Coordinates of C-alpha atoms in Angstrom, one line a residue:
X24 CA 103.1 78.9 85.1
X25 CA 106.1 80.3 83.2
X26 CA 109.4 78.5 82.9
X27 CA 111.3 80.4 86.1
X28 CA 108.7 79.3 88.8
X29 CA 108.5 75.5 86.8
X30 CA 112.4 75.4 86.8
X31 CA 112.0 76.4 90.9
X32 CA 109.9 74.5 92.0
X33 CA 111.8 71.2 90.0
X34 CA 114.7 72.4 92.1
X35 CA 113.1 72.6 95.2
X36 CA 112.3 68.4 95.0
X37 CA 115.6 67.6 97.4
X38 CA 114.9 70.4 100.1
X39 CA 113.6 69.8 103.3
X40 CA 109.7 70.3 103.0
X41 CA 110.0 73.4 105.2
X42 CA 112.1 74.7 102.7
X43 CA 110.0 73.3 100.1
X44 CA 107.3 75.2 101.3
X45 CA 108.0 78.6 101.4
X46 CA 109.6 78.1 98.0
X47 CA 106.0 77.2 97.3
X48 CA 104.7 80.2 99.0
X49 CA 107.6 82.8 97.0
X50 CA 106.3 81.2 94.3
X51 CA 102.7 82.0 94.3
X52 CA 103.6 85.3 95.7
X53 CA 104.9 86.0 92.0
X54 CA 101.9 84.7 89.8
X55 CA 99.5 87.5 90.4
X56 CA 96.5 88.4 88.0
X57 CA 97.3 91.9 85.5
X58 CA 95.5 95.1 87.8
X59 CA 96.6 97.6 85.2
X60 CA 93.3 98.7 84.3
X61 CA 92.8 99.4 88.0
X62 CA 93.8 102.1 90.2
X63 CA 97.5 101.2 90.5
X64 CA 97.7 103.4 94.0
X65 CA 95.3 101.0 95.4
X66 CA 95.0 97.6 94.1
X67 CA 97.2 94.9 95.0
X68 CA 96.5 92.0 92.4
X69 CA 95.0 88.3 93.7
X70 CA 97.3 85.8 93.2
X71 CA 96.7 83.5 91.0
X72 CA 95.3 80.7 92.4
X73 CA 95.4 78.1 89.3
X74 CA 98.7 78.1 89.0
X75 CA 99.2 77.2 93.1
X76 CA 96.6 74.5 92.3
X77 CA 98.8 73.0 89.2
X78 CA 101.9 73.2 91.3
X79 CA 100.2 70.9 93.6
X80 CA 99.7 68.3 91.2
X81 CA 103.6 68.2 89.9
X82 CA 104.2 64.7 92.3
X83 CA 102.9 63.4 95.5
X84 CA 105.7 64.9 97.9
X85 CA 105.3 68.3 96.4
X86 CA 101.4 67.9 97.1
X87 CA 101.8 66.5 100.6
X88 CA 104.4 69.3 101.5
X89 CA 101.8 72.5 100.2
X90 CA 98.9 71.0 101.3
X91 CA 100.3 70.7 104.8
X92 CA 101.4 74.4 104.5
X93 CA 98.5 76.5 105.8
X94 CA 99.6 80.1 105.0
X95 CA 99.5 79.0 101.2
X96 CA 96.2 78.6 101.3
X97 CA 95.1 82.0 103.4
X98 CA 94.2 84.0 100.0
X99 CA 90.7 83.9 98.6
X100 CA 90.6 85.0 95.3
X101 CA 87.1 86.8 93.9
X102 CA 87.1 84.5 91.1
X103 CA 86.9 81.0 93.2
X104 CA 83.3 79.6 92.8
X105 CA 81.8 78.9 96.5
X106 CA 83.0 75.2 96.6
X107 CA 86.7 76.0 95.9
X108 CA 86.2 78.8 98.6
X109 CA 85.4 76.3 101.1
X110 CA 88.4 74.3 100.1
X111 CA 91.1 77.1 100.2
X112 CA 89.6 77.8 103.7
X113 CA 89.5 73.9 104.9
X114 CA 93.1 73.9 104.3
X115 CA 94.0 76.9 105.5
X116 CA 93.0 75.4 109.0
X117 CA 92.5 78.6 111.5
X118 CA 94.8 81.2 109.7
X119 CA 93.6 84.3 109.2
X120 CA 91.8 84.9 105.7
X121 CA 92.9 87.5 102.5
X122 CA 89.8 87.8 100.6
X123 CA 89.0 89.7 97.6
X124 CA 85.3 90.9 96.9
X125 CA 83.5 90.4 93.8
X126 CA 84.9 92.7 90.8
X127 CA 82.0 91.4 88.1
X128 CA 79.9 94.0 89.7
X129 CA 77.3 94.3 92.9
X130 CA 78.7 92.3 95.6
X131 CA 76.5 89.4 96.2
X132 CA 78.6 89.0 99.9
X133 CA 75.4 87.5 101.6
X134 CA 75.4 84.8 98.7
X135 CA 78.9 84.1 99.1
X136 CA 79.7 81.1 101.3
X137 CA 83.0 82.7 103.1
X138 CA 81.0 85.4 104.2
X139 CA 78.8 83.0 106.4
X140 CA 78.9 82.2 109.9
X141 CA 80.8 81.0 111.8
X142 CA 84.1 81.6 108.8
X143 CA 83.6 85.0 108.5
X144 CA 85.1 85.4 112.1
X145 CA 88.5 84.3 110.4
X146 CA 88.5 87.1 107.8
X147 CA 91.1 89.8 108.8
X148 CA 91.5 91.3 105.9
X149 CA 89.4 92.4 102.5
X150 CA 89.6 94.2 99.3
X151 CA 86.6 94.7 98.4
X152 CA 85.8 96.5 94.5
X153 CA 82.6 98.1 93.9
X154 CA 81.1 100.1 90.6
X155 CA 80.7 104.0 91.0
X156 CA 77.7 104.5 92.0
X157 CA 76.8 101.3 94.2
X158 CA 76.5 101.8 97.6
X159 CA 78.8 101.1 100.4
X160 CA 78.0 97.3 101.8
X161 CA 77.6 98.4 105.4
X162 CA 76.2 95.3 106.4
X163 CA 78.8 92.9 105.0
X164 CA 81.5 95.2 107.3
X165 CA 79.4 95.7 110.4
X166 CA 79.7 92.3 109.9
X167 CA 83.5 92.2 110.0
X168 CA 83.9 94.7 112.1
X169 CA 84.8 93.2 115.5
X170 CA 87.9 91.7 113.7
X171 CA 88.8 93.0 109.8
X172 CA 92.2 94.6 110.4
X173 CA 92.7 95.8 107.1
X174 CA 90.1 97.3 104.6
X175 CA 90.6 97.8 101.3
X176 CA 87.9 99.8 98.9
X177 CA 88.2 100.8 95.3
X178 CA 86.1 101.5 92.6
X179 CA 86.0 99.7 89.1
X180 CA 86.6 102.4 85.7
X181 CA 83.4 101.1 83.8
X182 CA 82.3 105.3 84.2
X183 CA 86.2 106.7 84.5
X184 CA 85.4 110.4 83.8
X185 CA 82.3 110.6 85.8
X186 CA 83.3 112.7 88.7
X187 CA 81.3 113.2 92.1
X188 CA 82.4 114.9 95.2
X189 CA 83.2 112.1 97.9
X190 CA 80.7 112.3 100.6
X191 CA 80.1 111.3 104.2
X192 CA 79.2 107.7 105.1
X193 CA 78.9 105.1 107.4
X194 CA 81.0 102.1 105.9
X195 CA 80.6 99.7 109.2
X196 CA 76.8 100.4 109.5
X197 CA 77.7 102.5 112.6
X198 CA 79.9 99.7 114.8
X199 CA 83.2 100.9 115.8
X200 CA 85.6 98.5 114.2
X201 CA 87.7 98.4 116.9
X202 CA 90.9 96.7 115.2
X203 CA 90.8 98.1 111.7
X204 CA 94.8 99.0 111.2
X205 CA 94.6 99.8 107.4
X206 CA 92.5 101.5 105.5
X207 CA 92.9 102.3 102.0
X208 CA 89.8 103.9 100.3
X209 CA 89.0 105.5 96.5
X210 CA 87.9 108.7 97.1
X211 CA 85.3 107.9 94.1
X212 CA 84.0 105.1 96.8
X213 CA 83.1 108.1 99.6
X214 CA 84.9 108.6 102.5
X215 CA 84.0 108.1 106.1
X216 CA 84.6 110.9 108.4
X217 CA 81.2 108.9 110.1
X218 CA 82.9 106.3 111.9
X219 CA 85.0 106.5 114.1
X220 CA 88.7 104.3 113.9
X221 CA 90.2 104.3 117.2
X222 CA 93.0 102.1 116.2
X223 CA 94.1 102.8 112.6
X224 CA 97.0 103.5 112.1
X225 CA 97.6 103.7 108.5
X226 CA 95.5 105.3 106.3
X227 CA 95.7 105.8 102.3
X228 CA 93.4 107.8 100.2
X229 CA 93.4 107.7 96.5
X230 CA 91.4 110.1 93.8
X231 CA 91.7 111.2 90.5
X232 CA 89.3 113.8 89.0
X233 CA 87.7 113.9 92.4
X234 CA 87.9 116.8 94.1
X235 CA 88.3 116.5 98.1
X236 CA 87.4 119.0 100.5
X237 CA 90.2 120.3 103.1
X238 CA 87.4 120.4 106.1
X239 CA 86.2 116.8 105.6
X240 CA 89.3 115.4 105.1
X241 CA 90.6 116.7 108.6
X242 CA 87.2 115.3 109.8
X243 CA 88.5 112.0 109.0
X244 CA 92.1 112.8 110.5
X245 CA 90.5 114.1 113.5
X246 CA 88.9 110.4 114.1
X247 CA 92.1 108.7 113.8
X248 CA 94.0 109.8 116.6
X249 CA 96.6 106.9 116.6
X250 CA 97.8 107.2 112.9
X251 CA 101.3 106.4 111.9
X252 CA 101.4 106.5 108.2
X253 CA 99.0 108.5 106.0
X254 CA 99.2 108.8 102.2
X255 CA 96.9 111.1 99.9
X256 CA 97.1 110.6 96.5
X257 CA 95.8 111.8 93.2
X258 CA 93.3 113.8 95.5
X259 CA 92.5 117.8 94.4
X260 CA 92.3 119.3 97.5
X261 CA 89.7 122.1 97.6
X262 CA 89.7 124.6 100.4
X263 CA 86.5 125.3 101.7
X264 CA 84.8 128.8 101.2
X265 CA 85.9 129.7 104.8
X266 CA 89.0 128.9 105.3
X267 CA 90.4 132.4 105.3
X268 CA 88.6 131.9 108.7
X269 CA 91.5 130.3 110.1
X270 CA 89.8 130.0 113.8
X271 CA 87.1 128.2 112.2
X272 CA 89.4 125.2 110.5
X273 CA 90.1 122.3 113.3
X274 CA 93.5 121.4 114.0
X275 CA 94.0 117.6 114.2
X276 CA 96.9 116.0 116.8
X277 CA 98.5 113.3 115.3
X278 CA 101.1 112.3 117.6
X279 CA 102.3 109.1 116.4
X280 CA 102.5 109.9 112.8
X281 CA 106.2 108.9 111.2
X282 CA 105.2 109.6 107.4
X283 CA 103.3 111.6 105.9
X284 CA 102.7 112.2 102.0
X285 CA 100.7 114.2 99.4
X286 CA 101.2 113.1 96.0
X287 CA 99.0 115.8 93.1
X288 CA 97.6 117.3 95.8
X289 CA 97.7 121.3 94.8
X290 CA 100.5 123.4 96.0
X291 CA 98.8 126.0 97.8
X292 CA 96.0 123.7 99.1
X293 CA 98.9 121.1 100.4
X294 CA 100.2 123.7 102.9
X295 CA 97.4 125.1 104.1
X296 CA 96.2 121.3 104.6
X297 CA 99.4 120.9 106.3
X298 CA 99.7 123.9 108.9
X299 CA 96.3 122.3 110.3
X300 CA 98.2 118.6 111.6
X301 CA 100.0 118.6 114.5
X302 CA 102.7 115.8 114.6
X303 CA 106.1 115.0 115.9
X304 CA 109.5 116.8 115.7
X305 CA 110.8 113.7 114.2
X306 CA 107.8 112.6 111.1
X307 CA 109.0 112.6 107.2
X308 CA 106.8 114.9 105.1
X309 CA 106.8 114.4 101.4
X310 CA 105.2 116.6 99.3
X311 CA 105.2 115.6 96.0
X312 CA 104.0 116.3 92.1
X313 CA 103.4 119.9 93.3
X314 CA 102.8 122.2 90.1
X315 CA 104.4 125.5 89.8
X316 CA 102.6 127.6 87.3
X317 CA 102.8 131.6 86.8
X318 CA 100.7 132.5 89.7
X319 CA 101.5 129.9 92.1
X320 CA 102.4 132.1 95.1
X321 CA 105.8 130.3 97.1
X322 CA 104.6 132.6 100.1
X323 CA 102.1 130.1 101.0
X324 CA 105.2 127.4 101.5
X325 CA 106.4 126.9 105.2
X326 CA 108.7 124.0 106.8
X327 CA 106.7 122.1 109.5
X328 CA 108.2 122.3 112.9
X329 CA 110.5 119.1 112.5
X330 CA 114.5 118.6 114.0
X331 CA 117.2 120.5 112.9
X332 CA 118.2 119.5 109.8
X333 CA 121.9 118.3 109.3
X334 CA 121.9 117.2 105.7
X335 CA 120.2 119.6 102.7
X336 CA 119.6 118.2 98.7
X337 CA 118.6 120.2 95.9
X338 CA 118.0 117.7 92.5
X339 CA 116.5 119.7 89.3
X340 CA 116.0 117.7 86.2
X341 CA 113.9 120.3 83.9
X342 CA 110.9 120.2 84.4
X343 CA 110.9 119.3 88.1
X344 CA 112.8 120.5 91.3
X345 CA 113.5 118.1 94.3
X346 CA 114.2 120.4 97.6
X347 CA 114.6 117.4 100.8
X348 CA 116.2 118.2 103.7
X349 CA 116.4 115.4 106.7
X350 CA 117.7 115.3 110.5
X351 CA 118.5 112.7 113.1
X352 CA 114.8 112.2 113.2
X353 CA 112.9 113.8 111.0
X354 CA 112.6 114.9 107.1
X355 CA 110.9 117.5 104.2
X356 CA 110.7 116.4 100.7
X357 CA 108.9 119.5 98.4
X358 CA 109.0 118.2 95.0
X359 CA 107.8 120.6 92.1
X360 CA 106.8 120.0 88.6
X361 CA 105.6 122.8 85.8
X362 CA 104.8 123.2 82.6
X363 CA 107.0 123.3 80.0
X364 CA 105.3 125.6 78.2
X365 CA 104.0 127.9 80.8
X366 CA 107.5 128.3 82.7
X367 CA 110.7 127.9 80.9
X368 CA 113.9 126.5 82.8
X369 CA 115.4 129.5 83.7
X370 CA 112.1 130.9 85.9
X371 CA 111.8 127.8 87.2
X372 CA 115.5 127.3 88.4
X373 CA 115.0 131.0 90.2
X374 CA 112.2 129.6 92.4
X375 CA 115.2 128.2 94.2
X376 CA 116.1 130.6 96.7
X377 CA 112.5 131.3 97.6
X378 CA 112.7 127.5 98.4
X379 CA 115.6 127.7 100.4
X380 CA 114.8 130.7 102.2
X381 CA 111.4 128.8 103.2
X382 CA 114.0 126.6 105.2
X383 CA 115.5 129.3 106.4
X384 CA 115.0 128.1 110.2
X385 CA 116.1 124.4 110.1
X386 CA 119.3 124.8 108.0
X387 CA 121.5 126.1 110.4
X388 CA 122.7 123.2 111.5
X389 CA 122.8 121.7 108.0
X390 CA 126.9 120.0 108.0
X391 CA 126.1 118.3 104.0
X392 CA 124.9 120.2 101.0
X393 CA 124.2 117.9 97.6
X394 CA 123.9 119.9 94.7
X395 CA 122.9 117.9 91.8
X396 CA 121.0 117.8 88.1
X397 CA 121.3 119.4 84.7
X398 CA 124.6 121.9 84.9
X399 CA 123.7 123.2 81.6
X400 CA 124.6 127.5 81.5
X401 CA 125.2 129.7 79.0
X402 CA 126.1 133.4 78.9
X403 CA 122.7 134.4 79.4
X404 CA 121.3 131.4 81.8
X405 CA 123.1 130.6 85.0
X406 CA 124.1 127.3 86.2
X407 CA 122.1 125.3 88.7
X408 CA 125.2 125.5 91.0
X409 CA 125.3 129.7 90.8
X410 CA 121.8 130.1 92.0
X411 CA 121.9 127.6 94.8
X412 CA 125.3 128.3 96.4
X413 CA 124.9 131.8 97.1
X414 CA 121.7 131.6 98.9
X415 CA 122.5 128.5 100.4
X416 CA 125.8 129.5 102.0
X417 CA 124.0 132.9 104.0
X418 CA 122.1 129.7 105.4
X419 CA 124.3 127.1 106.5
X420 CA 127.2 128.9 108.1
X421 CA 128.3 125.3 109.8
X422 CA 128.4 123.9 105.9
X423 CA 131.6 121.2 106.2
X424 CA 131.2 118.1 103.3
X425 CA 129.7 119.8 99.7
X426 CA 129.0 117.1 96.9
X427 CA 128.0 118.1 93.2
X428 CA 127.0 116.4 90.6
X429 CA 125.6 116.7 86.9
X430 CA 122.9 113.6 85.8
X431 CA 123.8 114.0 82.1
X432 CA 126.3 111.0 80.6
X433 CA 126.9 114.0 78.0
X434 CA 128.0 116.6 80.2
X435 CA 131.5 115.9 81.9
X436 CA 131.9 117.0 85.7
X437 CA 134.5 119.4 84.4
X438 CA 131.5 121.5 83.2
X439 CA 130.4 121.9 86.7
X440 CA 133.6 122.9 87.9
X441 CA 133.8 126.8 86.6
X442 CA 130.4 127.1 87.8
X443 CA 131.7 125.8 91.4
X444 CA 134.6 128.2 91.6
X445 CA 133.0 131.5 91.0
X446 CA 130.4 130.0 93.9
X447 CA 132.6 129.5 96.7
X448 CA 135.1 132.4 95.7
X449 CA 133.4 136.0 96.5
X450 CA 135.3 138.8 95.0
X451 CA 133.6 140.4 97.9
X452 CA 136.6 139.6 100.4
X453 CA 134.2 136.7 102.6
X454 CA 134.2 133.3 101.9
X455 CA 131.7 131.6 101.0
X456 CA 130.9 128.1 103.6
X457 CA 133.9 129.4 105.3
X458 CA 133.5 125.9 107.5
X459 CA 133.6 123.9 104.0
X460 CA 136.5 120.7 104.4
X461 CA 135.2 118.2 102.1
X462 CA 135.1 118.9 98.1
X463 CA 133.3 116.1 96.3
X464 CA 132.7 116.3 92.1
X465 CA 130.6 113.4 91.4
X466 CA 131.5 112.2 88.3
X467 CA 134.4 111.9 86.4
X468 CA 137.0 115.1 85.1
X469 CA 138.8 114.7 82.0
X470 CA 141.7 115.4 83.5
X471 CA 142.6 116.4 87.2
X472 CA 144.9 119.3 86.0
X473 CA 141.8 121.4 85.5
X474 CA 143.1 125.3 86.1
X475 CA 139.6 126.1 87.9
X476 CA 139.7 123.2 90.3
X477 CA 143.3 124.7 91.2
X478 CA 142.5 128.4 91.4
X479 CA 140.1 126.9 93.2
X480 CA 141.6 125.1 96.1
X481 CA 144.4 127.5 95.9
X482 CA 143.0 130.7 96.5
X483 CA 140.7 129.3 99.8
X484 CA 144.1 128.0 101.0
X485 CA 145.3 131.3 100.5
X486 CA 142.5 133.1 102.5
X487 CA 142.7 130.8 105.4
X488 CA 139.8 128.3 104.7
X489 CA 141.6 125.4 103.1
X490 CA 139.7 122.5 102.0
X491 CA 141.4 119.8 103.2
X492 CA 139.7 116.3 101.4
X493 CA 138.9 116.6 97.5
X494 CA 136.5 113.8 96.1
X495 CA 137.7 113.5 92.4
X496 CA 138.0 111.1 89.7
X497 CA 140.1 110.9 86.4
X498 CA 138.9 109.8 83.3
X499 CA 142.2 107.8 83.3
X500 CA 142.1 104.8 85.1
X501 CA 145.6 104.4 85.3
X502 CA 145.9 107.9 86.9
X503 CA 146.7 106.8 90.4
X504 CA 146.3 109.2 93.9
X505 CA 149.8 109.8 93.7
X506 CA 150.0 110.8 90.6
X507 CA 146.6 112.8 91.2
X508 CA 149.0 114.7 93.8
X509 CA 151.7 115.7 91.6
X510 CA 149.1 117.2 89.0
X511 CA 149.1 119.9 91.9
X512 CA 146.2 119.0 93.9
X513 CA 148.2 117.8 96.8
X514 CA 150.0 121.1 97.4
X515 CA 146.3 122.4 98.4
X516 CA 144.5 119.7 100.1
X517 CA 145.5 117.0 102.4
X518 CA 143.7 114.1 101.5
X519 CA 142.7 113.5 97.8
X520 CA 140.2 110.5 97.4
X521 CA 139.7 108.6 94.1
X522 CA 137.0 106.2 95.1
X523 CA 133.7 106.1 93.5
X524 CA 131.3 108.2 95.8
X525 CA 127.8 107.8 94.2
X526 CA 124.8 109.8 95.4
X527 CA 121.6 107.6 94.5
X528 CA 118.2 109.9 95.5
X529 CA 115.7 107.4 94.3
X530 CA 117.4 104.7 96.4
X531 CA 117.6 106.2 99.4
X532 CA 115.6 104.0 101.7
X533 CA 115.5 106.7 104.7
X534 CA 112.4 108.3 102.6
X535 CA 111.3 104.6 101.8
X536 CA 109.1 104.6 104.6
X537 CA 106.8 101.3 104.4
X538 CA 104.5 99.5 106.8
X539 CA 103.2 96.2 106.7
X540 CA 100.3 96.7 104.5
X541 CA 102.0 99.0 101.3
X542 CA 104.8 100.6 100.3
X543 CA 105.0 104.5 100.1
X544 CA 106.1 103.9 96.4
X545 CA 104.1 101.7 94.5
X546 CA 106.0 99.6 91.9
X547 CA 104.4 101.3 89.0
X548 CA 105.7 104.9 91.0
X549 CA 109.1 103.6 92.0
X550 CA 109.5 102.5 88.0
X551 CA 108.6 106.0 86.6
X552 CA 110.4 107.8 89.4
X553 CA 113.2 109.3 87.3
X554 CA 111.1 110.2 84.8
X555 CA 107.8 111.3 85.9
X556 CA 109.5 112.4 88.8
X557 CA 112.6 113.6 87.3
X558 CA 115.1 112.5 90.1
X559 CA 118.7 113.3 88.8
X560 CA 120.6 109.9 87.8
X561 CA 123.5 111.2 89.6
X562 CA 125.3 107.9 91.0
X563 CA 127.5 107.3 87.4
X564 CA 131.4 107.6 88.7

């Protein structure tokens, strides 16, 4: 037990044992086994169950209070020995059991005295490891099938290049299990498009080098007509041989999916998955590590038929593009990697407008625009800003709040600024966004006496389409908004607004969607998220 959880529970001696006990409990919850070597996706690590054991033995009143806590004592751990078993599951009076199969290798369940009858019947939920090529133990859930609300297979790397296609089977022996909820399942483990899961309603598959056919993974979909959550990941989607033979691919109704996300998935593959579910106007769809090489073909890219969007963001962080768009309801992530060495910046940053004009349909509503990433241009190599703007503003014609922003500490927000002007000016005699009231450079200018910021404001005042509140920042702190007005802002604007406005994509929890048995981003994801997933650190002020 490390110092922090000694030092709480010392503190916890003149607390109410209520308190006492969840301390307890918060405790444990932290002192979990390492899973590296496992499939991060999938496995949520056993707690450590010595180190609950050795907090009950610190005095008497500490004992007394956890042994009288039953949740505590709820987890069984793979590792117990069949006495202990029975002791976690005496104290644990009727709760509901967490127990975690046998990772050593063939699960010897029937050996296993939990597994017996009558305390099986507490079991609701199981994670249950098994080697490559072991089978499924169908018995062991037929077993658990009446009552196991939450299933959870994955398979152990002792053979982690050997690759086999997943394939049908039967992983309740053919009984319904009529209150399964969860489901998360290694795709090296099979899948089950053979039973049937009238109640599930989250569902997470994980592969690596496995390759996953598009017709039996909307099998399985098809059998899980009340899902809510669903969550592919790692998986290389493969279309089948026929399915230029639209009429001949099922099309699966999921109408009470909120979330749905493919993570590695194929870019190409992803869609064509995708125009074959049916879900609601108001469902989040992420797509996400989707590679861009030479001959990826953007036609094959559609929007889902989702609410009108009201708010649009485009992040790029060379080499990957975040497109995300979101309504009252619902929401569309497209998140695209490459190559570095098969696409340079500058051919990936023109996939843009195809992107945008994917949206076409759904951004004509859109009233805020975020525009952020690497601003970096030279005189042959336009600006992020100049290639989104344009197409962007033949889009959104009732455009009112815009916010840029560049993610490097290196390059100042007065670098974005001549790039901004020559977007919303048009020597053309229109104005671009010609609804546009609300400015916003996210970060901080040198100096707000910037001649293009001027020009700027000053010429759409000119032309009739004044911007009337400015989002700006000076890199002196002493600068204050009235003195901000006399460096000639104020004679173009109405409202000029120093405060901090930060713009934080990774943190946004409105694509954070969660239920009660995993997140949507792991912790090892949600750690490498600005760098495997190149989200633009554009909240610095």
């Amino acid at each position: 037990m490390t110092e922090d959880h000694t030092l709480k529970i010392f503190h916890s001696f003149s607390r109410p044992p209520s308190a006492t006990s969840y301390i307890i409990s918060d405790t444990r919850a932290d002192l979990h086994k390492a899973a590296s070597k496992y499939d991060s996706h999938l496995v949520e690590a056993e707690p450590d169950i010595r180190s609950l054991l050795a907090t009950t033995h610190v005095c008497h009143r500490l004992r007394l209070i956890a042994l009288a806590f039953a949740p505590l004592w709820s987890t069984i751990p793979h590792s117990c020995p069949g006495d202990l078993d029975l002791l976690l599951v005496a104290r644990s009076g009727n709760r509901p059991l967490r127990v975690f199969g046998d990772r050593s290798g063939f699960f010897r369940w029937s050996t296993t005295p939990i597994f017996s009858t009558p305390r099986r019947a507490q079991i609701q939920e199981l994670y249950l490891t098994q080697m490559p090529m072991e089978v499924c133990n169908e018995k062991l859930l037929a077993a658990l099938a009446s009552h196991l609300t939450y299933l959870n297979v994955i398979v152990t790397p002792r053979y982690p290049k050997g690759t086999r296609e997943p394939f049908p089977r039967l992983y309740f022996g053919g009984e319904d299990p009529v209150v399964l909820r969860a489901l998360a399942l290694s795709l090296k483990a099979g899948v089950s498009p053979c039973d049937n899961f009238p109640s599930l309603a989250h569902l997470r598959l994980c592969g690596t080098d496995t390759e996953y056919m598009g017709r039996m993974f909307l099998q399985l979909l098809a059998d899980t007509p009340v899902l809510e959550t669903l969550y592919l990941v790692d998986a290389p989607l493969e279309l089948d041989d026929d399915w230029a033979s639209s009429d001949r691919i099922p099309m699966v109704q999921l109408n009470r999916l909120r979330a749905l996300s493919f993570d590695n998935t194929g870019f190409e593959a992803a869609f064509a998955i995708l125009g074959h579910i049916k879900f609601p106007p108001d469902a989040v769809v992420a797509l996400h590590r989707l590679q861009y090489t030479r001959d990826t073909n953007l036609g094959t890219m559609f929007v889902p038929s989702l609410t009108k969007f009201t708010t649009l963001e485009v992040m790029e962080s060379y080499p990957a593009l975040h497109t995300r768009a979101r309504g009252e309801g619902g929401g569309f992530w497209i998140h695209m990697t490459t190559n570095r060495f098969d696409v340079p910046m500058l051919t990936f940053r023109t996939i843009i407008p195809s992107l945008l004009n994917g949206f076409a349909d759904t951004l004509d509503m859109v009233q805020t625009l975020r525009v952020g990433g690497s601003m970096s241009e030279t005189s042959m190599t336009p600006s992020l800003l100049e290639i989104t703007l344009p197409t962007a503003s033949q889009l959104m014609p009732t455009l009112s709040s815009l916010f840029v922003a560049s993610d490097s500490a290196s390059n100042p927000a007065a670098h974005l600024v001549p790039s901004l002007k020559r977007a919303l000016l048009s020597a053309k005699g229109s104005v671009p966004y010609p609804a546009l009231e609300t400015l916003g450079v996210l970060g901080t200018l040198p100096t707000t006496e910037d001649k293009h910021l001027l020009e700027l404001l000053a010429d759409r005042a000119r032309r009739g389409h004044r911007i009337r509140t400015v989002f700006v920042r000076s890199s002196r702190e002493e600068e204050s908004t009235e003195a901000l007005g006399s460096s000639g802002l104020r004679d173009h604007v109405e409202k000029i607004d120093t405060r901090r406005v930060t713009w934080n994509p990774e943190g946004d929890s409105f694509w954070r969607i969660e239920n009660e048995y995993w997140r949507l981003y792991p912790e090892g994801t949600r750690r490498q998220m600005v760098e495997m997933w190149g989200l633009p650190e554009v909240e610095r002020g």
